[in-house]
Amino acid sequence: LQHYFIQSNLRHASNLMISSGRVLLTRLLRRQITLQTRQITLQTKSYLRQPVHYCQLRTMSERGAQLSKSAAKKLAAKQAKEAKKAETQARLQAEADARDADDYSKDRYGKEATCNSKQKSGRKWTEVEELSKEDVGNEVLVRGRVHLSRVTGKQCFIKLRHRYFSVQVVFVVDDKVSKQMVKFIGACPKESIVDIEGKVVIPDTPVESCSQKNLELQGLTFRVISEAAPQLPLQIDDATRPMEEDGPVVNQDTRLN
């Protein structure tokens, strides 16, 4: 009986040791797996933080692999399109340079740089309302806003407005006014402030649309002092048009705002 109890205790102790070993081994394995997982996670984050250079993003063709027929056709078409685009740009630039070389009026028009009253030009301006028949044949310098502009063939008609007064200015292509100058004047946005030098003449027929009906200017120079936005929220003609007339009408709330 004593021998039996000894054998039983030994088996029980052996089972306890085996069970404890298994638990310890399991804990060690879990600990090792956790450490390895953390190490892999840190390496991955460090790799993702590294910048990717363009040289690492090479295409298959740059690595020496052959392109398919469809890919080769697309690549050839793209290269031909880019070459044609570059050729067109070069041709347009050459034409623009040629036009500038032939533009004998390039010193008579353009956009003036802002002077910020740093210097005095010494020029004398004439008010639109002060123009009279005594000025006929003389050259004057006037400043105003482009109320209307219209290009017809080799001529450009401008209605120049200053306060409540207006005068018609006519630019005609001749030995002083080039086609490029007429095109530039016709493209000037409405309500832009401009300086115009011109010769005072008597029109063939009275200009009914201007306050100066019996006088007009033959334009010689055109300088943009302050260019207006190409698309204004409303036009002066629309704001001053009576409600009963046909055409775009600006509502009263818009006028007040």
PDB file of C-alpha atoms in Angstrom:
ATOM      1  CA  LEU A   1       0.000   0.000   0.000  1.00  0.00           C
ATOM      2  CA  GLN A   2       2.800   2.376   0.814  1.00  0.00           C
ATOM      3  CA  HIS A   3       4.408   1.548  -2.496  1.00  0.00           C
ATOM      4  CA  TYR A   4       1.137   2.317  -4.277  1.00  0.00           C
ATOM      5  CA  PHE A   5       0.860   5.743  -2.689  1.00  0.00           C
ATOM      6  CA  ILE A   6       4.431   6.543  -3.663  1.00  0.00           C
ATOM      7  CA  GLN A   7       3.789   5.527  -7.282  1.00  0.00           C
ATOM      8  CA  SER A   8       0.592   7.596  -7.367  1.00  0.00           C
ATOM      9  CA  ASN A   9       2.305  10.690  -5.982  1.00  0.00           C
ATOM     10  CA  LEU A  10       5.086  10.386  -8.507  1.00  0.00           C
ATOM     11  CA  ARG A  11       2.651  10.171 -11.422  1.00  0.00           C
ATOM     12  CA  HIS A  12       0.705  13.169 -10.095  1.00  0.00           C
ATOM     13  CA  ALA A  13       3.877  15.204  -9.692  1.00  0.00           C
ATOM     14  CA  SER A  14       4.946  14.212 -13.178  1.00  0.00           C
ATOM     15  CA  ASN A  15       1.609  15.345 -14.611  1.00  0.00           C
ATOM     16  CA  LEU A  16       1.884  18.644 -12.768  1.00  0.00           C
ATOM     17  CA  MET A  17       5.366  19.239 -14.129  1.00  0.00           C
ATOM     18  CA  ILE A  18       4.265  18.408 -17.675  1.00  0.00           C
ATOM     19  CA  SER A  19       1.251  20.741 -17.373  1.00  0.00           C
ATOM     20  CA  SER A  20       3.379  23.545 -15.958  1.00  0.00           C
ATOM     21  CA  GLY A  21       5.913  23.076 -18.744  1.00  0.00           C
ATOM     22  CA  ARG A  22       3.226  23.292 -21.375  1.00  0.00           C
ATOM     23  CA  VAL A  23       1.852  26.524 -19.890  1.00  0.00           C
ATOM     24  CA  LEU A  24       5.326  28.009 -19.661  1.00  0.00           C
ATOM     25  CA  LEU A  25       6.146  26.973 -23.223  1.00  0.00           C
ATOM     26  CA  THR A  26       2.889  28.452 -24.489  1.00  0.00           C
ATOM     27  CA  ARG A  27       3.617  31.735 -22.757  1.00  0.00           C
ATOM     28  CA  LEU A  28       7.111  31.867 -24.200  1.00  0.00           C
ATOM     29  CA  LEU A  29       5.807  31.193 -27.712  1.00  0.00           C
ATOM     30  CA  ARG A  30       3.153  33.892 -27.372  1.00  0.00           C
ATOM     31  CA  ARG A  31       5.744  36.345 -26.107  1.00  0.00           C
ATOM     32  CA  GLN A  32       8.059  35.597 -29.021  1.00  0.00           C
ATOM     33  CA  ILE A  33       5.236  35.954 -31.563  1.00  0.00           C
ATOM     34  CA  THR A  34       4.213  39.309 -30.064  1.00  0.00           C
ATOM     35  CA  LEU A  35       7.774  40.626 -30.249  1.00  0.00           C
ATOM     36  CA  GLN A  36       8.170  39.502 -33.855  1.00  0.00           C
ATOM     37  CA  THR A  37       4.851  41.104 -34.801  1.00  0.00           C
ATOM     38  CA  ARG A  38       5.863  44.412 -33.263  1.00  0.00           C
ATOM     39  CA  GLN A  39       9.196  44.318 -35.051  1.00  0.00           C
ATOM     40  CA  ILE A  40       7.536  43.677 -38.422  1.00  0.00           C
ATOM     41  CA  THR A  41       5.051  46.509 -37.784  1.00  0.00           C
ATOM     42  CA  LEU A  42       7.822  48.971 -36.986  1.00  0.00           C
ATOM     43  CA  GLN A  43       9.768  47.978 -40.086  1.00  0.00           C
ATOM     44  CA  THR A  44       6.675  48.408 -42.244  1.00  0.00           C
ATOM     45  CA  LYS A  45       5.944  51.888 -40.868  1.00  0.00           C
ATOM     46  CA  SER A  46       9.555  52.920 -41.374  1.00  0.00           C
ATOM     47  CA  TYR A  47       9.450  51.695 -44.977  1.00  0.00           C
ATOM     48  CA  LEU A  48       6.218  53.546 -45.709  1.00  0.00           C
ATOM     49  CA  ARG A  49       7.668  56.803 -44.396  1.00  0.00           C
ATOM     50  CA  GLN A  50      10.502  56.690 -46.922  1.00  0.00           C
ATOM     51  CA  PRO A  51       9.953  58.956 -49.986  1.00  0.00           C
ATOM     52  CA  VAL A  52       9.312  57.233 -53.270  1.00  0.00           C
ATOM     53  CA  HIS A  53      11.572  58.552 -56.017  1.00  0.00           C
ATOM     54  CA  TYR A  54      10.450  58.848 -59.591  1.00  0.00           C
ATOM     55  CA  CYS A  55      13.286  56.607 -60.697  1.00  0.00           C
ATOM     56  CA  GLN A  56      11.715  53.767 -58.702  1.00  0.00           C
ATOM     57  CA  LEU A  57       8.495  54.023 -60.722  1.00  0.00           C
ATOM     58  CA  ARG A  58       9.913  52.860 -64.028  1.00  0.00           C
ATOM     59  CA  THR A  59       7.639  51.412 -66.633  1.00  0.00           C
ATOM     60  CA  MET A  60       8.016  48.000 -68.128  1.00  0.00           C
ATOM     61  CA  SER A  61       9.521  49.473 -71.281  1.00  0.00           C
ATOM     62  CA  GLU A  62      12.252  51.226 -69.270  1.00  0.00           C
ATOM     63  CA  ARG A  63      13.128  47.939 -67.592  1.00  0.00           C
ATOM     64  CA  GLY A  64      13.752  46.305 -70.902  1.00  0.00           C
ATOM     65  CA  ALA A  65      10.453  44.507 -71.403  1.00  0.00           C
ATOM     66  CA  GLN A  66       8.909  44.682 -74.869  1.00  0.00           C
ATOM     67  CA  LEU A  67       5.732  46.716 -75.407  1.00  0.00           C
ATOM     68  CA  SER A  68       2.685  45.188 -76.978  1.00  0.00           C
ATOM     69  CA  LYS A  69       1.605  46.275 -80.456  1.00  0.00           C
ATOM     70  CA  SER A  70      -1.320  48.332 -79.139  1.00  0.00           C
ATOM     71  CA  ALA A  71       0.878  50.030 -76.528  1.00  0.00           C
ATOM     72  CA  ALA A  72       3.508  50.790 -79.163  1.00  0.00           C
ATOM     73  CA  LYS A  73       0.864  52.350 -81.435  1.00  0.00           C
ATOM     74  CA  LYS A  74      -0.455  54.483 -78.584  1.00  0.00           C
ATOM     75  CA  LEU A  75       3.058  55.632 -77.724  1.00  0.00           C
ATOM     76  CA  ALA A  76       3.805  56.502 -81.356  1.00  0.00           C
ATOM     77  CA  ALA A  77       0.515  58.404 -81.697  1.00  0.00           C
ATOM     78  CA  LYS A  78       1.232  60.338 -78.494  1.00  0.00           C
ATOM     79  CA  GLN A  79       4.717  61.288 -79.693  1.00  0.00           C
ATOM     80  CA  ALA A  80       3.354  62.387 -83.080  1.00  0.00           C
ATOM     81  CA  LYS A  81       0.681  64.492 -81.381  1.00  0.00           C
ATOM     82  CA  GLU A  82       3.249  66.196 -79.155  1.00  0.00           C
ATOM     83  CA  ALA A  83       5.511  66.874 -82.133  1.00  0.00           C
ATOM     84  CA  LYS A  84       2.613  68.370 -84.108  1.00  0.00           C
ATOM     85  CA  LYS A  85       1.638  70.530 -81.121  1.00  0.00           C
ATOM     86  CA  ALA A  86       5.200  71.815 -80.757  1.00  0.00           C
ATOM     87  CA  GLU A  87       5.343  72.553 -84.485  1.00  0.00           C
ATOM     88  CA  THR A  88       2.051  74.489 -84.317  1.00  0.00           C
ATOM     89  CA  GLN A  89       3.248  76.531 -81.347  1.00  0.00           C
ATOM     90  CA  ALA A  90       6.498  77.355 -83.126  1.00  0.00           C
ATOM     91  CA  ARG A  91       4.597  78.433 -86.252  1.00  0.00           C
ATOM     92  CA  LEU A  92       2.208  80.651 -84.258  1.00  0.00           C
ATOM     93  CA  GLN A  93       5.112  82.208 -82.395  1.00  0.00           C
ATOM     94  CA  ALA A  94       6.904  82.898 -85.664  1.00  0.00           C
ATOM     95  CA  GLU A  95       3.755  84.498 -87.109  1.00  0.00           C
ATOM     96  CA  ALA A  96       3.337  86.630 -83.969  1.00  0.00           C
ATOM     97  CA  ASP A  97       6.966  87.748 -84.200  1.00  0.00           C
ATOM     98  CA  ALA A  98       6.468  88.599 -87.856  1.00  0.00           C
ATOM     99  CA  ARG A  99       3.341  90.618 -87.049  1.00  0.00           C
ATOM    100  CA  ASP A 100       5.167  92.481 -84.299  1.00  0.00           C
ATOM    101  CA  ALA A 101       8.001  93.229 -86.709  1.00  0.00           C
ATOM    102  CA  ASP A 102       5.508  94.586 -89.280  1.00  0.00           C
ATOM    103  CA  ASP A 103       3.461  96.519 -86.667  1.00  0.00           C
ATOM    104  CA  TYR A 104       4.564 100.080 -87.314  1.00  0.00           C
ATOM    105  CA  SER A 105       2.096 101.385 -84.679  1.00  0.00           C
ATOM    106  CA  LYS A 106       3.295  99.337 -81.709  1.00  0.00           C
ATOM    107  CA  ASP A 107       4.534 102.513 -79.987  1.00  0.00           C
ATOM    108  CA  ARG A 108       1.134 104.188 -80.352  1.00  0.00           C
ATOM    109  CA  TYR A 109      -1.010 101.799 -78.316  1.00  0.00           C
ATOM    110  CA  GLY A 110      -0.843  99.389 -75.375  1.00  0.00           C
ATOM    111  CA  LYS A 111      -1.316  99.161 -71.632  1.00  0.00           C
ATOM    112  CA  GLU A 112       0.310 101.799 -69.489  1.00  0.00           C
ATOM    113  CA  ALA A 113       2.200 100.805 -66.348  1.00  0.00           C
ATOM    114  CA  THR A 114       0.950 102.197 -63.041  1.00  0.00           C
ATOM    115  CA  CYS A 115       2.999 105.268 -62.139  1.00  0.00           C
ATOM    116  CA  ASN A 116       1.521 105.808 -58.616  1.00  0.00           C
ATOM    117  CA  SER A 117       1.956 109.585 -59.105  1.00  0.00           C
ATOM    118  CA  LYS A 118       5.735 109.258 -58.794  1.00  0.00           C
ATOM    119  CA  GLN A 119       6.398 111.562 -61.705  1.00  0.00           C
ATOM    120  CA  LYS A 120       4.678 114.263 -63.704  1.00  0.00           C
ATOM    121  CA  SER A 121       4.273 113.703 -67.421  1.00  0.00           C
ATOM    122  CA  GLY A 122       3.731 117.365 -68.256  1.00  0.00           C
ATOM    123  CA  ARG A 123       0.914 116.458 -70.646  1.00  0.00           C
ATOM    124  CA  LYS A 124      -2.283 118.477 -70.771  1.00  0.00           C
ATOM    125  CA  TRP A 125      -5.652 116.765 -70.942  1.00  0.00           C
ATOM    126  CA  THR A 126      -8.752 118.291 -72.488  1.00  0.00           C
ATOM    127  CA  GLU A 127     -12.135 117.548 -70.938  1.00  0.00           C
ATOM    128  CA  VAL A 128     -14.661 115.974 -73.277  1.00  0.00           C
ATOM    129  CA  GLU A 129     -17.273 118.617 -72.435  1.00  0.00           C
ATOM    130  CA  GLU A 130     -14.770 121.409 -73.240  1.00  0.00           C
ATOM    131  CA  LEU A 131     -14.271 120.348 -76.867  1.00  0.00           C
ATOM    132  CA  SER A 132     -15.530 123.012 -79.251  1.00  0.00           C
ATOM    133  CA  LYS A 133     -15.311 124.088 -82.887  1.00  0.00           C
ATOM    134  CA  GLU A 134     -12.308 126.206 -81.969  1.00  0.00           C
ATOM    135  CA  ASP A 135     -10.362 122.940 -81.516  1.00  0.00           C
ATOM    136  CA  VAL A 136     -11.060 121.728 -85.067  1.00  0.00           C
ATOM    137  CA  GLY A 137      -7.782 120.804 -86.741  1.00  0.00           C
ATOM    138  CA  ASN A 138      -5.887 120.581 -83.438  1.00  0.00           C
ATOM    139  CA  GLU A 139      -4.635 117.471 -81.708  1.00  0.00           C
ATOM    140  CA  VAL A 140      -5.953 116.965 -78.168  1.00  0.00           C
ATOM    141  CA  LEU A 141      -5.464 114.431 -75.377  1.00  0.00           C
ATOM    142  CA  VAL A 142      -8.630 113.193 -73.679  1.00  0.00           C
ATOM    143  CA  ARG A 143      -9.275 110.640 -70.943  1.00  0.00           C
ATOM    144  CA  GLY A 144     -12.468 108.682 -70.407  1.00  0.00           C
ATOM    145  CA  ARG A 145     -14.140 105.296 -70.280  1.00  0.00           C
ATOM    146  CA  VAL A 146     -14.810 103.045 -73.249  1.00  0.00           C
ATOM    147  CA  HIS A 147     -18.599 103.116 -73.394  1.00  0.00           C
ATOM    148  CA  LEU A 148     -18.956 101.255 -76.701  1.00  0.00           C
ATOM    149  CA  SER A 149     -16.574  99.950 -79.366  1.00  0.00           C
ATOM    150  CA  ARG A 150     -17.278  98.605 -82.821  1.00  0.00           C
ATOM    151  CA  VAL A 151     -14.888  97.326 -85.476  1.00  0.00           C
ATOM    152  CA  THR A 152     -15.977  97.395 -89.125  1.00  0.00           C
ATOM    153  CA  GLY A 153     -13.345  96.350 -91.623  1.00  0.00           C
ATOM    154  CA  LYS A 154     -10.365  98.672 -91.263  1.00  0.00           C
ATOM    155  CA  GLN A 155     -12.139 101.079 -88.915  1.00  0.00           C
ATOM    156  CA  CYS A 156     -12.893 101.101 -85.199  1.00  0.00           C
ATOM    157  CA  PHE A 157     -15.515 103.384 -83.666  1.00  0.00           C
ATOM    158  CA  ILE A 158     -15.355 104.191 -79.948  1.00  0.00           C
ATOM    159  CA  LYS A 159     -17.802 106.091 -77.815  1.00  0.00           C
ATOM    160  CA  LEU A 160     -15.640 107.707 -75.142  1.00  0.00           C
ATOM    161  CA  ARG A 161     -17.536 108.756 -71.994  1.00  0.00           C
ATOM    162  CA  HIS A 162     -16.454 111.132 -69.235  1.00  0.00           C
ATOM    163  CA  ARG A 163     -19.049 111.855 -66.566  1.00  0.00           C
ATOM    164  CA  TYR A 164     -22.242 112.725 -68.504  1.00  0.00           C
ATOM    165  CA  PHE A 165     -20.459 113.736 -71.702  1.00  0.00           C
ATOM    166  CA  SER A 166     -19.308 111.620 -74.618  1.00  0.00           C
ATOM    167  CA  VAL A 167     -17.540 111.912 -77.955  1.00  0.00           C
ATOM    168  CA  GLN A 168     -16.964 109.560 -80.868  1.00  0.00           C
ATOM    169  CA  VAL A 169     -13.401 108.529 -81.723  1.00  0.00           C
ATOM    170  CA  VAL A 170     -12.606 106.892 -85.070  1.00  0.00           C
ATOM    171  CA  PHE A 171      -9.445 104.874 -85.759  1.00  0.00           C
ATOM    172  CA  VAL A 172      -8.775 104.154 -89.446  1.00  0.00           C
ATOM    173  CA  VAL A 173      -5.979 101.962 -90.793  1.00  0.00           C
ATOM    174  CA  ASP A 174      -3.438 104.213 -92.491  1.00  0.00           C
ATOM    175  CA  ASP A 175       0.270 104.982 -92.345  1.00  0.00           C
ATOM    176  CA  LYS A 176       0.000 105.705 -88.591  1.00  0.00           C
ATOM    177  CA  VAL A 177      -2.664 103.220 -87.437  1.00  0.00           C
ATOM    178  CA  SER A 178      -1.990  99.555 -88.166  1.00  0.00           C
ATOM    179  CA  LYS A 179      -4.400  96.611 -88.351  1.00  0.00           C
ATOM    180  CA  GLN A 180      -2.965  95.235 -85.102  1.00  0.00           C
ATOM    181  CA  MET A 181      -3.742  98.541 -83.393  1.00  0.00           C
ATOM    182  CA  VAL A 182      -7.358  98.503 -84.591  1.00  0.00           C
ATOM    183  CA  LYS A 183      -7.734  94.915 -83.407  1.00  0.00           C
ATOM    184  CA  PHE A 184      -6.302  95.773 -79.981  1.00  0.00           C
ATOM    185  CA  ILE A 185      -8.650  98.755 -79.584  1.00  0.00           C
ATOM    186  CA  GLY A 186     -11.696  96.722 -80.592  1.00  0.00           C
ATOM    187  CA  ALA A 187     -10.854  94.078 -77.970  1.00  0.00           C
ATOM    188  CA  CYS A 188     -10.543  96.592 -75.115  1.00  0.00           C
ATOM    189  CA  PRO A 189     -13.185  95.780 -72.444  1.00  0.00           C
ATOM    190  CA  LYS A 190     -15.983  98.244 -71.834  1.00  0.00           C
ATOM    191  CA  GLU A 191     -15.637 100.688 -68.931  1.00  0.00           C
ATOM    192  CA  SER A 192     -11.839 100.641 -69.222  1.00  0.00           C
ATOM    193  CA  ILE A 193     -10.172 104.007 -68.591  1.00  0.00           C
ATOM    194  CA  VAL A 194      -8.095 105.077 -71.594  1.00  0.00           C
ATOM    195  CA  ASP A 195      -6.062 108.029 -72.849  1.00  0.00           C
ATOM    196  CA  ILE A 196      -6.618 108.924 -76.493  1.00  0.00           C
ATOM    197  CA  GLU A 197      -4.796 111.441 -78.630  1.00  0.00           C
ATOM    198  CA  GLY A 198      -6.685 112.546 -81.690  1.00  0.00           C
ATOM    199  CA  LYS A 199      -7.374 115.283 -84.165  1.00  0.00           C
ATOM    200  CA  VAL A 200     -10.622 117.203 -83.743  1.00  0.00           C
ATOM    201  CA  VAL A 201     -12.719 117.121 -86.926  1.00  0.00           C
ATOM    202  CA  ILE A 202     -16.303 117.791 -87.954  1.00  0.00           C
ATOM    203  CA  PRO A 203     -18.181 114.575 -88.865  1.00  0.00           C
ATOM    204  CA  ASP A 204     -20.055 114.221 -92.152  1.00  0.00           C
ATOM    205  CA  THR A 205     -23.292 113.641 -90.239  1.00  0.00           C
ATOM    206  CA  PRO A 206     -24.070 114.568 -86.610  1.00  0.00           C
ATOM    207  CA  VAL A 207     -23.316 111.831 -84.082  1.00  0.00           C
ATOM    208  CA  GLU A 208     -26.684 111.497 -82.367  1.00  0.00           C
ATOM    209  CA  SER A 209     -25.491 108.910 -79.824  1.00  0.00           C
ATOM    210  CA  CYS A 210     -22.952 111.304 -78.226  1.00  0.00           C
ATOM    211  CA  SER A 211     -23.257 114.576 -76.394  1.00  0.00           C
ATOM    212  CA  GLN A 212     -20.656 116.037 -78.761  1.00  0.00           C
ATOM    213  CA  LYS A 213     -22.819 115.649 -81.867  1.00  0.00           C
ATOM    214  CA  ASN A 214     -20.953 118.019 -84.192  1.00  0.00           C
ATOM    215  CA  LEU A 215     -17.406 116.969 -83.306  1.00  0.00           C
ATOM    216  CA  GLU A 216     -15.412 113.765 -83.376  1.00  0.00           C
ATOM    217  CA  LEU A 217     -11.805 112.674 -82.990  1.00  0.00           C
ATOM    218  CA  GLN A 218      -9.571 110.977 -85.524  1.00  0.00           C
ATOM    219  CA  GLY A 219      -7.631 108.677 -83.200  1.00  0.00           C
ATOM    220  CA  LEU A 220      -3.850 108.676 -83.270  1.00  0.00           C
ATOM    221  CA  THR A 221      -2.817 106.950 -80.009  1.00  0.00           C
ATOM    222  CA  PHE A 222      -4.609 104.641 -77.567  1.00  0.00           C
ATOM    223  CA  ARG A 223      -3.320 103.912 -74.044  1.00  0.00           C
ATOM    224  CA  VAL A 224      -5.137 101.728 -71.524  1.00  0.00           C
ATOM    225  CA  ILE A 225      -4.761 103.302 -68.070  1.00  0.00           C
ATOM    226  CA  SER A 226      -7.029 100.941 -66.105  1.00  0.00           C
ATOM    227  CA  GLU A 227      -8.461  97.857 -67.791  1.00  0.00           C
ATOM    228  CA  ALA A 228     -11.921  96.743 -66.683  1.00  0.00           C
ATOM    229  CA  ALA A 229     -12.995  93.147 -66.157  1.00  0.00           C
ATOM    230  CA  PRO A 230     -14.019  91.444 -69.423  1.00  0.00           C
ATOM    231  CA  GLN A 231     -17.426  90.471 -67.983  1.00  0.00           C
ATOM    232  CA  LEU A 232     -19.116  93.128 -65.853  1.00  0.00           C
ATOM    233  CA  PRO A 233     -22.154  92.311 -63.669  1.00  0.00           C
ATOM    234  CA  LEU A 234     -24.230  94.907 -65.537  1.00  0.00           C
ATOM    235  CA  GLN A 235     -23.843  97.415 -68.347  1.00  0.00           C
ATOM    236  CA  ILE A 236     -24.461 101.155 -68.109  1.00  0.00           C
ATOM    237  CA  ASP A 237     -26.849 100.992 -71.090  1.00  0.00           C
ATOM    238  CA  ASP A 238     -28.924  98.311 -69.375  1.00  0.00           C
ATOM    239  CA  ALA A 239     -29.028 100.246 -66.094  1.00  0.00           C
ATOM    240  CA  THR A 240     -30.144 103.488 -67.780  1.00  0.00           C
ATOM    241  CA  ARG A 241     -32.691 101.900 -70.159  1.00  0.00           C
ATOM    242  CA  PRO A 242     -36.317 102.757 -69.283  1.00  0.00           C
ATOM    243  CA  MET A 243     -38.415  99.843 -68.035  1.00  0.00           C
ATOM    244  CA  GLU A 244     -40.907 100.136 -70.924  1.00  0.00           C
ATOM    245  CA  GLU A 245     -38.262  99.710 -73.657  1.00  0.00           C
ATOM    246  CA  ASP A 246     -37.238  96.358 -75.110  1.00  0.00           C
ATOM    247  CA  GLY A 247     -33.931  94.816 -74.151  1.00  0.00           C
ATOM    248  CA  PRO A 248     -32.147  93.716 -70.971  1.00  0.00           C
ATOM    249  CA  VAL A 249     -33.338  95.661 -67.955  1.00  0.00           C
ATOM    250  CA  VAL A 250     -31.605  95.959 -64.575  1.00  0.00           C
ATOM    251  CA  ASN A 251     -34.054  95.649 -61.682  1.00  0.00           C
ATOM    252  CA  GLN A 252     -34.372  98.366 -59.084  1.00  0.00           C
ATOM    253  CA  ASP A 253     -32.900  96.244 -56.261  1.00  0.00           C
ATOM    254  CA  THR A 254     -29.821  95.515 -58.395  1.00  0.00           C
ATOM    255  CA  ARG A 255     -29.355  99.223 -59.135  1.00  0.00           C
ATOM    256  CA  LEU A 256     -29.573 100.096 -55.442  1.00  0.00           C
ATOM    257  CA  ASN A 257     -27.100  97.393 -54.465  1.00  0.00           C
TER     258      ASN A 257
END
